[in-house]
């Protein structure tokens, strides 16, 4: 799980539009260097858009979504509550509109993580998770296509303890997560109990 959070992550989606042949699709793919960031960090999202549809993509909308899941338990029942809030919503104009038959590759869209949000929390009865949406938009039609990166971790590390956990020891395996105790410490750091 931790190695997955530190690795490059790709997420994508495609859509065929009504009155178009099946080959007339819009494809969007996002890549993020790491599925976790500290509050205040700017995360670079790299976006590829391939437009084989008759629609024109003018801009991208990037959203950071906070999702909260709570479970209330009494002696007879358990009840789950879910809440989802858009924390950041940013419109990013493309340098040129992406017309039919055009593409844009590796276009960088920065996403700044707010400093005033709570970090990811994971406990027995409460979870606070984050996800990132990238939405391709046209000026007239609005939203054309959305792709989502689930399970994005936001953490708070004012003392830079995370860098210490990730730094390999001299003369040891260069993989920062090669030792199980270190991975357990990293999990405790990122996902403290409630």
XYZ file of N, CA, C and O in Angstrom:
776
model
N 0.813 -1.184 0.000
C 0.000 0.000 0.000
C 0.862 1.256 0.000
O 0.616 2.189 -0.740
N 1.898 1.303 0.857
C 2.740 2.486 0.941
C 3.545 2.661 -0.332
O 3.656 3.761 -0.865
N 4.093 1.565 -0.862
C 4.856 1.662 -2.103
C 3.980 2.189 -3.236
O 4.431 2.955 -4.071
N 2.702 1.783 -3.258
C 1.785 2.290 -4.276
C 1.582 3.792 -4.137
O 1.468 4.505 -5.123
N 1.557 4.298 -2.900
C 1.360 5.728 -2.670
C 2.562 6.544 -3.120
O 2.430 7.708 -3.467
N 3.740 5.949 -3.088
C 4.958 6.655 -3.468
C 5.278 6.523 -4.946
O 6.142 7.209 -5.454
N 4.583 5.654 -5.648
C 4.873 5.387 -7.057
C 4.069 6.306 -7.973
O 3.045 6.862 -7.593
N 4.562 6.422 -9.198
C 3.849 7.148 -10.246
C 2.482 6.501 -10.454
O 2.366 5.284 -10.496
N 1.437 7.302 -10.554
C 0.085 6.774 -10.709
C -0.550 7.369 -11.960
O -0.467 8.569 -12.206
N -1.201 6.529 -12.750
C -1.895 6.968 -13.957
C -3.374 6.631 -13.820
O -3.726 5.552 -13.350
N -4.228 7.565 -14.214
C -5.672 7.332 -14.191
C -6.251 7.907 -15.471
O -5.763 8.892 -15.997
N -7.277 7.235 -16.005
C -7.778 7.648 -17.321
C -9.258 7.326 -17.479
O -9.834 6.573 -16.705
N -9.831 7.909 -18.536
C -11.219 7.646 -18.887
C -11.409 8.027 -20.353
O -10.641 8.818 -20.902
N -12.429 7.479 -20.980
C -12.771 7.849 -22.351
C -14.280 7.837 -22.487
O -14.988 7.217 -21.691
N -14.752 8.551 -23.506
C -16.191 8.674 -23.690
C -16.516 8.776 -25.166
O -15.869 9.517 -25.901
N -17.544 8.031 -25.587
C -18.109 8.182 -26.930
C -19.332 9.073 -26.808
O -20.073 8.986 -25.833
N -19.550 9.916 -27.792
C -20.675 10.839 -27.748
C -21.796 10.349 -28.647
O -21.552 9.661 -29.645
N -23.021 10.685 -28.308
C -24.171 10.320 -29.129
C -23.999 10.868 -30.534
O -23.377 11.909 -30.744
N -24.559 10.197 -31.481
C -24.495 10.575 -32.897
C -23.062 10.548 -33.437
O -22.750 11.196 -34.412
N -22.193 9.826 -32.759
C -20.826 9.640 -33.247
C -20.591 8.155 -33.417
O -21.182 7.337 -32.726
N -19.746 7.796 -34.336
C -19.375 6.386 -34.479
C -18.534 5.983 -33.279
O -17.958 6.823 -32.589
N -18.408 4.703 -33.040
C -17.711 4.222 -31.848
C -16.253 4.678 -31.808
O -15.665 4.771 -30.754
N -15.657 4.960 -32.944
C -14.267 5.399 -32.946
C -14.131 6.883 -32.625
O -13.039 7.378 -32.474
N -15.244 7.603 -32.516
C -15.226 9.045 -32.253
C -15.274 9.268 -30.744
O -16.309 9.557 -30.172
N -14.148 9.128 -30.090
C -14.118 9.227 -28.638
C -13.182 10.344 -28.183
O -12.301 10.787 -28.922
N -13.399 10.757 -26.962
C -12.523 11.693 -26.269
C -11.840 10.909 -25.162
O -12.502 10.216 -24.385
N -10.526 10.988 -25.112
C -9.761 10.267 -24.095
C -8.957 11.264 -23.268
O -8.365 12.182 -23.820
N -8.956 11.042 -21.965
C -8.150 11.865 -21.071
C -7.397 10.936 -20.134
O -7.935 9.921 -19.690
N -6.152 11.264 -19.905
C -5.320 10.471 -19.015
C -4.520 11.428 -18.145
O -3.966 12.406 -18.646
N -4.487 11.153 -16.853
C -3.707 11.961 -15.922
C -2.629 11.122 -15.281
O -2.813 9.933 -15.042
N -1.494 11.734 -15.014
C -0.393 11.080 -14.320
C 0.037 11.982 -13.185
O 0.147 13.196 -13.352
N 0.268 11.387 -12.028
C 0.727 12.126 -10.858
C 1.973 11.408 -10.340
O 2.001 10.186 -10.293
N 3.030 12.161 -9.998
C 4.274 11.505 -9.591
C 4.160 10.696 -8.300
O 4.893 9.747 -8.098
N 3.223 11.066 -7.424
C 3.087 10.404 -6.133
C 1.664 10.622 -5.642
O 1.102 11.692 -5.843
N 1.061 9.629 -4.994
C -0.325 9.737 -4.539
C -0.436 10.355 -3.149
O -1.416 10.150 -2.447
N 0.574 11.121 -2.734
C 0.497 11.781 -1.444
C 1.244 13.101 -1.492
O 2.185 13.268 -2.273
N 0.782 14.047 -0.680
C 1.425 15.359 -0.630
C 1.175 15.989 0.732
O 0.162 15.712 1.384
N 2.100 16.818 1.126
C 1.965 17.554 2.378
C 1.099 18.779 2.142
O 1.088 19.347 1.049
N 0.384 19.187 3.172
C -0.420 20.402 3.063
C 0.490 21.561 2.660
O 1.586 21.716 3.184
N 0.044 22.350 1.685
C 0.838 23.471 1.180
C 1.676 23.128 -0.032
O 2.169 24.023 -0.715
N 1.871 21.849 -0.321
C 2.643 21.433 -1.502
C 1.854 21.702 -2.782
O 0.633 21.686 -2.785
N 2.594 21.899 -3.867
C 1.988 21.975 -5.186
C 2.294 20.670 -5.912
O 3.455 20.296 -6.064
N 1.257 19.988 -6.311
C 1.373 18.685 -6.966
C 1.227 18.880 -8.469
O 0.229 19.430 -8.923
N 2.212 18.420 -9.259
C 2.067 18.528 -10.711
C 1.248 17.354 -11.260
O 1.562 16.202 -11.006
N 0.176 17.669 -11.965
C -0.601 16.664 -12.680
C -0.234 16.783 -14.152
O -0.200 17.893 -14.687
N 0.075 15.679 -14.793
C 0.416 15.687 -16.207
C -0.733 15.043 -16.972
O -1.118 13.918 -16.696
N -1.292 15.798 -17.917
C -2.523 15.390 -18.577
C -2.291 15.185 -20.074
O -1.646 16.006 -20.728
N -2.824 14.078 -20.594
C -2.866 13.811 -22.034
C -4.329 13.844 -22.460
O -5.175 13.232 -21.803
N -4.613 14.550 -23.537
C -5.959 14.564 -24.106
C -5.844 14.175 -25.570
O -5.050 14.763 -26.309
N -6.615 13.175 -25.962
C -6.708 12.768 -27.359
C -8.155 12.933 -27.775
O -9.035 12.277 -27.226
N -8.387 13.809 -28.735
C -9.754 14.151 -29.109
C -10.068 13.614 -30.514
O -9.584 14.130 -31.503
N -10.870 12.561 -30.566
C -11.328 12.012 -31.839
C -12.823 12.299 -32.027
O -13.439 11.783 -32.927
N -13.377 13.119 -31.137
C -14.803 13.437 -31.195
C -15.013 14.748 -31.949
O -14.061 15.409 -32.356
N -16.270 15.130 -32.106
C -16.606 16.400 -32.746
C -16.631 17.555 -31.742
O -16.911 18.674 -32.118
N -16.368 17.272 -30.460
C -16.367 18.298 -29.423
C -15.004 18.976 -29.362
O -14.000 18.417 -29.773
N -14.982 20.191 -28.829
C -13.738 20.948 -28.678
C -13.474 21.118 -27.185
O -14.344 21.562 -26.438
N -12.274 20.753 -26.745
C -11.893 20.892 -25.340
C -11.149 22.216 -25.182
O -10.106 22.431 -25.799
N -11.698 23.108 -24.342
C -11.106 24.422 -24.130
C -10.333 24.526 -22.822
O -9.392 25.306 -22.722
N -10.752 23.753 -21.809
C -10.137 23.910 -20.495
C -10.254 22.628 -19.691
O -11.017 21.722 -20.037
N -9.479 22.593 -18.616
C -9.529 21.489 -17.667
C -9.981 22.037 -16.328
O -9.587 23.142 -15.938
N -10.791 21.280 -15.646
C -11.179 21.627 -14.283
C -10.540 20.593 -13.376
O -10.683 19.393 -13.598
N -9.815 21.062 -12.364
C -9.150 20.172 -11.413
C -9.817 20.365 -10.057
O -10.036 21.500 -9.624
N -10.151 19.259 -9.412
C -10.828 19.320 -8.118
C -10.122 18.420 -7.113
O -9.711 17.309 -7.450
N -9.992 18.915 -5.896
C -9.564 18.101 -4.763
C -10.813 17.862 -3.929
O -11.452 18.804 -3.464
N -11.195 16.602 -3.786
C -12.426 16.227 -3.097
C -12.079 15.586 -1.758
O -11.241 14.700 -1.688
N -12.740 16.057 -0.698
C -12.590 15.464 0.627
C -13.819 14.609 0.895
O -14.956 15.075 0.753
N -13.590 13.359 1.268
C -14.684 12.437 1.557
C -14.558 11.970 2.999
O -13.480 11.555 3.422
N -15.649 12.069 3.736
C -15.658 11.634 5.125
C -16.650 10.498 5.297
O -17.781 10.572 4.799
N -16.208 9.464 5.990
C -17.040 8.298 6.259
C -17.032 8.078 7.771
O -15.975 7.928 8.365
N -18.203 8.086 8.373
C -18.320 7.868 9.812
C -19.284 6.716 10.060
O -20.252 6.526 9.332
N -19.006 5.971 11.116
C -19.857 4.846 11.481
C -20.259 5.025 12.942
O -19.400 5.125 13.817
N -21.555 5.126 13.174
C -22.080 5.246 14.533
C -22.631 3.884 14.948
O -23.411 3.277 14.223
N -22.214 3.425 16.104
C -22.614 2.090 16.566
C -23.212 2.216 17.962
O -22.631 2.838 18.840
N -24.390 1.650 18.146
C -24.921 1.490 19.500
C -25.153 -0.005 19.711
O -24.763 -0.824 18.886
N -25.799 -0.361 20.782
C -25.928 -1.783 21.091
C -26.842 -2.540 20.120
O -26.789 -3.756 20.060
N -27.689 -1.839 19.350
C -28.607 -2.537 18.442
C -28.307 -2.305 16.966
O -28.588 -3.133 16.144
N -27.785 -1.154 16.628
C -27.638 -0.800 15.218
C -26.268 -0.200 14.935
O -25.591 0.279 15.832
N -25.935 -0.213 13.674
C -24.785 0.584 13.221
C -25.261 1.369 11.997
O -26.032 0.864 11.183
N -24.843 2.600 11.921
C -25.275 3.468 10.832
C -24.051 4.149 10.241
O -23.188 4.630 10.961
N -23.995 4.172 8.918
C -22.867 4.803 8.235
C -23.305 6.139 7.652
O -24.408 6.262 7.110
N -22.443 7.123 7.774
C -22.681 8.448 7.214
C -21.556 8.768 6.248
O -20.383 8.519 6.546
N -21.899 9.339 5.112
C -20.897 9.725 4.112
C -21.116 11.184 3.741
O -22.253 11.639 3.635
N -20.022 11.902 3.538
C -20.095 13.297 3.139
C -18.942 13.571 2.173
O -17.829 13.108 2.385
N -19.234 14.310 1.125
C -18.213 14.647 0.132
C -18.246 16.148 -0.118
O -19.323 16.716 -0.339
N -17.079 16.790 -0.057
C -16.977 18.237 -0.216
C -15.849 18.545 -1.198
O -14.762 17.967 -1.105
N -16.103 19.453 -2.132
C -15.048 19.912 -3.032
C -14.233 20.971 -2.303
O -14.743 22.020 -1.938
N -12.960 20.692 -2.075
C -12.065 21.591 -1.340
C -11.440 22.608 -2.286
O -11.357 23.788 -1.990
N -10.951 22.147 -3.424
C -10.319 23.012 -4.425
C -11.019 22.762 -5.749
O -11.248 21.614 -6.122
N -11.336 23.823 -6.437
C -11.883 23.712 -7.791
C -11.190 24.779 -8.625
O -11.377 25.966 -8.403
N -10.368 24.345 -9.553
C -9.542 25.264 -10.328
C -9.779 25.027 -11.815
O -9.734 23.891 -12.278
N -10.023 26.108 -12.550
C -10.167 26.024 -14.007
C -8.814 26.355 -14.627
O -8.188 27.353 -14.278
N -8.361 25.492 -15.517
C -7.074 25.672 -16.191
C -7.329 25.773 -17.693
O -7.745 24.803 -18.323
N -7.121 26.949 -18.258
C -7.291 27.145 -19.709
C -6.154 26.442 -20.445
O -4.998 26.551 -20.068
N -6.497 25.757 -21.509
C -5.480 25.116 -22.345
C -4.850 26.167 -23.251
O -5.503 27.153 -23.612
N -3.575 25.998 -23.639
C -2.921 27.005 -24.495
C -3.657 27.219 -25.816
O -3.771 28.343 -26.294
N -4.155 26.132 -26.385
C -5.000 26.208 -27.588
C -6.104 25.165 -27.429
O -5.875 24.102 -26.845
N -7.310 25.437 -27.936
C -8.376 24.439 -27.852
C -7.982 23.153 -28.589
O -7.309 23.198 -29.620
N -8.401 22.027 -28.050
C -8.101 20.727 -28.642
C -9.284 20.354 -29.544
O -10.350 19.969 -29.072
N -9.078 20.491 -30.849
C -10.110 20.228 -31.850
C -10.140 18.730 -32.192
O -9.282 17.968 -31.757
N -11.102 18.366 -33.016
C -11.212 16.991 -33.512
C -9.906 16.593 -34.204
O -9.364 17.333 -35.016
N -9.385 15.421 -33.834
C -8.158 14.909 -34.434
C -6.887 15.456 -33.809
O -5.791 15.107 -34.232
N -6.993 16.283 -32.786
C -5.813 16.852 -32.144
C -5.580 16.198 -30.782
O -6.462 15.556 -30.218
N -4.381 16.425 -30.265
C -4.050 15.903 -28.942
C -3.081 16.857 -28.263
O -2.428 17.678 -28.915
N -3.018 16.735 -26.959
C -2.021 17.430 -26.153
C -1.442 16.375 -25.226
O -2.183 15.576 -24.646
N -0.130 16.339 -25.146
C 0.549 15.288 -24.390
C 1.372 15.917 -23.267
O 2.064 16.912 -23.481
N 1.294 15.313 -22.090
C 2.133 15.691 -20.954
C 1.971 17.163 -20.568
O 2.933 17.827 -20.220
N 0.746 17.662 -20.620
C 0.456 19.057 -20.258
C 0.385 19.155 -18.736
O -0.392 18.462 -18.092
N 1.204 20.022 -18.155
C 1.269 20.126 -16.694
C 0.190 21.058 -16.155
O 0.023 22.184 -16.614
N -0.530 20.562 -15.150
C -1.550 21.338 -14.445
C -1.198 21.263 -12.958
O -1.298 20.197 -12.354
N -0.767 22.379 -12.356
C -0.414 22.338 -10.934
C -1.652 22.373 -10.037
O -2.617 23.065 -10.330
N -1.606 21.616 -8.953
C -2.665 21.610 -7.949
C -2.021 21.883 -6.595
O -1.201 21.086 -6.129
N -2.368 23.010 -5.982
C -1.820 23.353 -4.674
C -2.755 22.831 -3.590
O -3.950 23.119 -3.595
N -2.191 22.063 -2.672
C -2.953 21.500 -1.563
C -3.093 22.589 -0.498
O -2.080 23.122 -0.032
N -4.301 22.939 -0.101
C -4.473 23.996 0.899
C -3.804 23.637 2.229
O -3.709 22.458 2.597
N -3.366 24.658 2.936
C -2.727 24.433 4.243
C -3.745 24.315 5.369
O -3.415 23.838 6.444
N -4.983 24.732 5.115
C -5.979 24.756 6.181
C -6.939 23.560 6.159
O -8.016 23.623 6.735
N -6.543 22.467 5.519
C -7.385 21.266 5.529
C -6.779 20.232 6.460
O -5.579 20.263 6.754
N -7.597 19.317 6.908
C -7.130 18.237 7.768
C -6.442 17.177 6.923
O -6.824 16.947 5.777
N -5.442 16.506 7.482
C -4.799 15.428 6.722
C -5.719 14.218 6.596
O -6.777 14.147 7.219
N -5.301 13.273 5.780
C -6.016 12.011 5.636
C -6.058 11.321 6.995
O -5.052 11.257 7.699
N -7.214 10.839 7.364
C -7.397 10.136 8.633
C -8.017 8.784 8.347
O -8.880 8.653 7.484
N -7.579 7.789 9.086
C -8.095 6.438 8.871
C -8.206 5.765 10.221
O -7.198 5.487 10.869
N -9.425 5.536 10.660
C -9.639 4.871 11.935
C -10.752 3.857 11.831
O -11.331 3.639 10.766
N -11.059 3.259 12.944
C -12.078 2.214 12.974
C -13.464 2.764 12.636
O -14.219 2.152 11.886
N -13.808 3.939 13.179
C -15.147 4.481 12.984
C -15.182 5.774 12.177
O -16.256 6.345 11.984
N -14.036 6.260 11.742
C -14.016 7.501 10.965
C -12.873 7.457 9.960
O -11.764 7.050 10.301
N -13.176 7.869 8.748
C -12.148 7.994 7.708
C -12.341 9.323 7.001
O -13.467 9.736 6.734
N -11.237 9.970 6.720
C -11.262 11.176 5.892
C -10.259 10.954 4.775
O -9.071 10.821 5.020
N -10.776 10.858 3.565
C -9.961 10.534 2.407
C -10.057 11.671 1.394
O -10.968 12.492 1.446
N -9.139 11.672 0.446
C -9.147 12.671 -0.621
C -9.069 11.970 -1.969
O -8.540 10.870 -2.091
N -9.610 12.629 -2.981
C -9.475 12.168 -4.358
C -9.277 13.395 -5.248
O -9.576 14.524 -4.837
N -8.769 13.175 -6.445
C -8.535 14.259 -7.402
C -9.331 13.953 -8.661
O -9.260 12.845 -9.196
N -10.084 14.945 -9.133
C -10.818 14.841 -10.398
C -10.162 15.748 -11.430
O -9.783 16.873 -11.109
N -10.057 15.264 -12.646
C -9.680 16.096 -13.788
C -10.847 16.010 -14.765
O -11.255 14.918 -15.166
N -11.382 17.170 -15.121
C -12.562 17.225 -15.985
C -12.218 18.009 -17.245
O -11.784 19.164 -17.148
N -12.384 17.392 -18.399
C -12.215 18.094 -19.680
C -13.504 18.854 -19.941
O -14.597 18.303 -19.834
N -13.371 20.143 -20.285
C -14.551 20.998 -20.476
C -14.475 21.725 -21.809
O -13.401 22.040 -22.294
N -15.650 21.989 -22.376
C -15.738 22.857 -23.548
C -16.421 24.142 -23.106
O -17.111 24.165 -22.088
N -16.247 25.207 -23.857
C -16.805 26.487 -23.426
C -18.330 26.499 -23.506
O -18.993 27.096 -22.679
N -18.913 25.831 -24.480
C -20.362 25.863 -24.636
C -21.088 24.774 -23.886
O -22.096 25.004 -23.227
N -20.573 23.543 -23.951
C -21.274 22.391 -23.403
C -20.966 22.126 -21.936
O -21.638 21.336 -21.302
N -19.927 22.729 -21.405
C -19.547 22.455 -20.021
C -18.734 21.183 -19.922
O -17.831 20.932 -20.710
N -19.065 20.340 -18.958
C -18.302 19.138 -18.668
C -18.445 18.108 -19.789
O -19.543 17.761 -20.187
N -17.304 17.634 -20.283
C -17.312 16.604 -21.326
C -16.932 15.234 -20.782
O -17.534 14.231 -21.129
N -15.899 15.205 -19.931
C -15.370 13.923 -19.483
C -14.603 14.116 -18.183
O -13.838 15.065 -18.044
N -14.805 13.192 -17.230
C -14.135 13.266 -15.938
C -13.353 11.991 -15.685
O -13.817 10.896 -15.990
N -12.161 12.141 -15.111
C -11.388 11.008 -14.630
C -10.989 11.296 -13.189
O -10.766 12.442 -12.821
N -10.932 10.253 -12.373
C -10.714 10.417 -10.938
C -9.543 9.587 -10.457
O -9.405 8.420 -10.834
N -8.717 10.198 -9.602
C -7.671 9.488 -8.875
C -8.172 9.309 -7.447
O -8.244 10.275 -6.684
N -8.582 8.088 -7.081
C -9.042 7.873 -5.707
C -7.858 7.705 -4.757
O -6.729 7.486 -5.187
N -8.123 7.814 -3.487
C -7.125 7.550 -2.435
C -5.859 8.386 -2.599
O -4.761 7.862 -2.718
N -6.018 9.692 -2.601
C -4.887 10.612 -2.572
C -4.673 11.006 -1.114
O -5.604 11.415 -0.430
N -3.438 10.843 -0.601
C -3.153 11.053 0.811
C -2.592 12.451 1.054
O -1.616 12.857 0.423
N -3.211 13.175 1.984
C -2.727 14.485 2.414
C -2.180 14.293 3.825
O -2.850 13.717 4.683
N -0.973 14.758 4.063
C -0.374 14.576 5.382
C 0.184 15.894 5.893
O 0.345 16.856 5.170
N 0.472 15.909 7.187
C 1.033 17.063 7.855
C 2.368 16.626 8.445
O 2.413 15.658 9.206
N 3.438 17.302 8.100
C 4.769 16.900 8.544
C 5.641 18.129 8.804
O 6.593 18.385 8.085
N 5.330 18.919 9.842
C 6.103 20.138 10.074
C 7.568 19.877 10.436
O 8.421 20.730 10.218
N 7.885 18.702 10.971
C 9.264 18.382 11.368
C 10.017 17.571 10.316
O 11.118 17.094 10.575
N 9.418 17.359 9.151
C 10.021 16.571 8.060
C 10.413 15.165 8.493
O 11.431 14.639 8.083
N 9.589 14.546 9.329
C 9.861 13.171 9.769
C 9.719 12.179 8.618
O 10.369 11.157 8.596
N 8.829 12.492 7.663
C 8.606 11.576 6.545
C 9.881 11.396 5.730
O 10.207 10.282 5.321
N 10.617 12.464 5.489
C 11.872 12.352 4.747
C 12.853 11.432 5.461
O 13.583 10.675 4.833
N 12.875 11.461 6.793
C 13.738 10.573 7.572
C 13.318 9.123 7.390
O 14.156 8.232 7.242
N 12.016 8.877 7.385
C 11.530 7.514 7.195
C 11.857 6.977 5.805
O 12.096 5.793 5.626
N 11.857 7.863 4.807
C 12.074 7.424 3.427
C 13.538 7.339 3.042
O 13.874 6.707 2.056
N 14.416 7.977 3.802
C 15.836 8.031 3.456
C 16.492 6.676 3.757
O 16.398 6.167 4.867
N 17.190 6.070 2.771
C 17.839 4.772 3.023
C 19.062 4.946 3.925
O 19.704 5.988 3.941
N 19.358 3.893 4.710
C 20.542 3.908 5.564
C 21.775 3.622 4.719
O 21.712 2.921 3.718
N 22.933 4.157 5.138
C 24.186 3.944 4.404
C 24.552 2.467 4.412
O 24.452 1.790 5.425
N 24.985 1.980 3.235
C 25.418 0.599 3.113
C 24.278 -0.403 3.039
O 24.511 -1.590 2.962
N 23.059 0.045 3.072
C 21.898 -0.852 3.020
C 21.273 -0.808 1.634
O 21.689 -0.065 0.764
N 20.231 -1.581 1.464
C 19.446 -1.568 0.237
C 18.987 -0.139 -0.039
O 18.558 0.578 0.861
N 19.093 0.296 -1.289
C 18.741 1.670 -1.629
C 17.242 1.904 -1.707
O 16.801 3.038 -1.799
N 16.445 0.853 -1.664
C 15.001 1.018 -1.680
C 14.548 1.591 -0.340
O 14.829 1.006 0.702
N 13.864 2.733 -0.337
C 13.488 3.338 0.935
C 12.482 2.525 1.735
O 12.340 2.736 2.921
N 11.802 1.585 1.108
C 10.811 0.785 1.820
C 11.214 -0.677 1.897
O 10.369 -1.561 1.942
N 12.532 -0.932 1.949
C 12.987 -2.311 1.930
C 12.839 -2.996 3.279
O 12.890 -4.213 3.356
N 12.673 -2.235 4.352
C 12.563 -2.829 5.679
C 11.124 -2.724 6.168
O 10.527 -1.669 6.143
N 10.582 -3.831 6.640
C 9.195 -3.855 7.095
C 8.934 -2.889 8.243
O 7.936 -2.176 8.221
N 9.795 -2.792 9.272
C 9.505 -1.847 10.343
C 9.370 -0.409 9.829
O 8.558 0.349 10.320
N 10.171 -0.047 8.831
C 10.082 1.292 8.270
C 8.726 1.487 7.600
O 8.099 2.530 7.723
N 8.240 0.460 6.873
C 6.946 0.564 6.230
C 5.845 0.688 7.278
O 4.921 1.475 7.126
N 5.954 -0.066 8.371
C 4.964 0.047 9.432
C 4.995 1.440 10.057
O 3.956 2.013 10.353
N 6.191 1.999 10.243
C 6.305 3.357 10.788
C 5.686 4.373 9.834
O 5.023 5.318 10.264
N 5.881 4.167 8.548
C 5.305 5.074 7.559
C 3.789 4.977 7.563
O 3.089 5.986 7.496
N 3.260 3.762 7.693
C 1.812 3.606 7.775
C 1.259 4.292 9.022
O 0.234 4.958 8.971
N 1.951 4.144 10.154
C 1.512 4.812 11.377
C 1.548 6.328 11.210
O 0.714 7.041 11.722
N 2.547 6.803 10.478
C 2.670 8.252 10.257
C 1.550 8.777 9.374
O 0.921 9.776 9.661
N 1.274 8.068 8.256
C 0.277 8.531 7.299
C -1.153 8.282 7.750
O -2.036 9.078 7.489
N -1.388 7.181 8.418
C -2.748 6.789 8.787
C -2.847 6.531 10.280
O -3.024 5.392 10.715
N -2.746 7.580 11.113
C -2.857 7.365 12.554
C -4.248 6.914 12.935
O -5.218 7.221 12.255
N -4.345 6.163 14.024
C -5.649 5.708 14.515
C -6.435 6.884 15.050
O -5.872 7.874 15.491
N -7.787 6.752 14.999
C -8.617 7.831 15.552
C -8.761 7.699 17.046
O -8.421 6.771 17.658
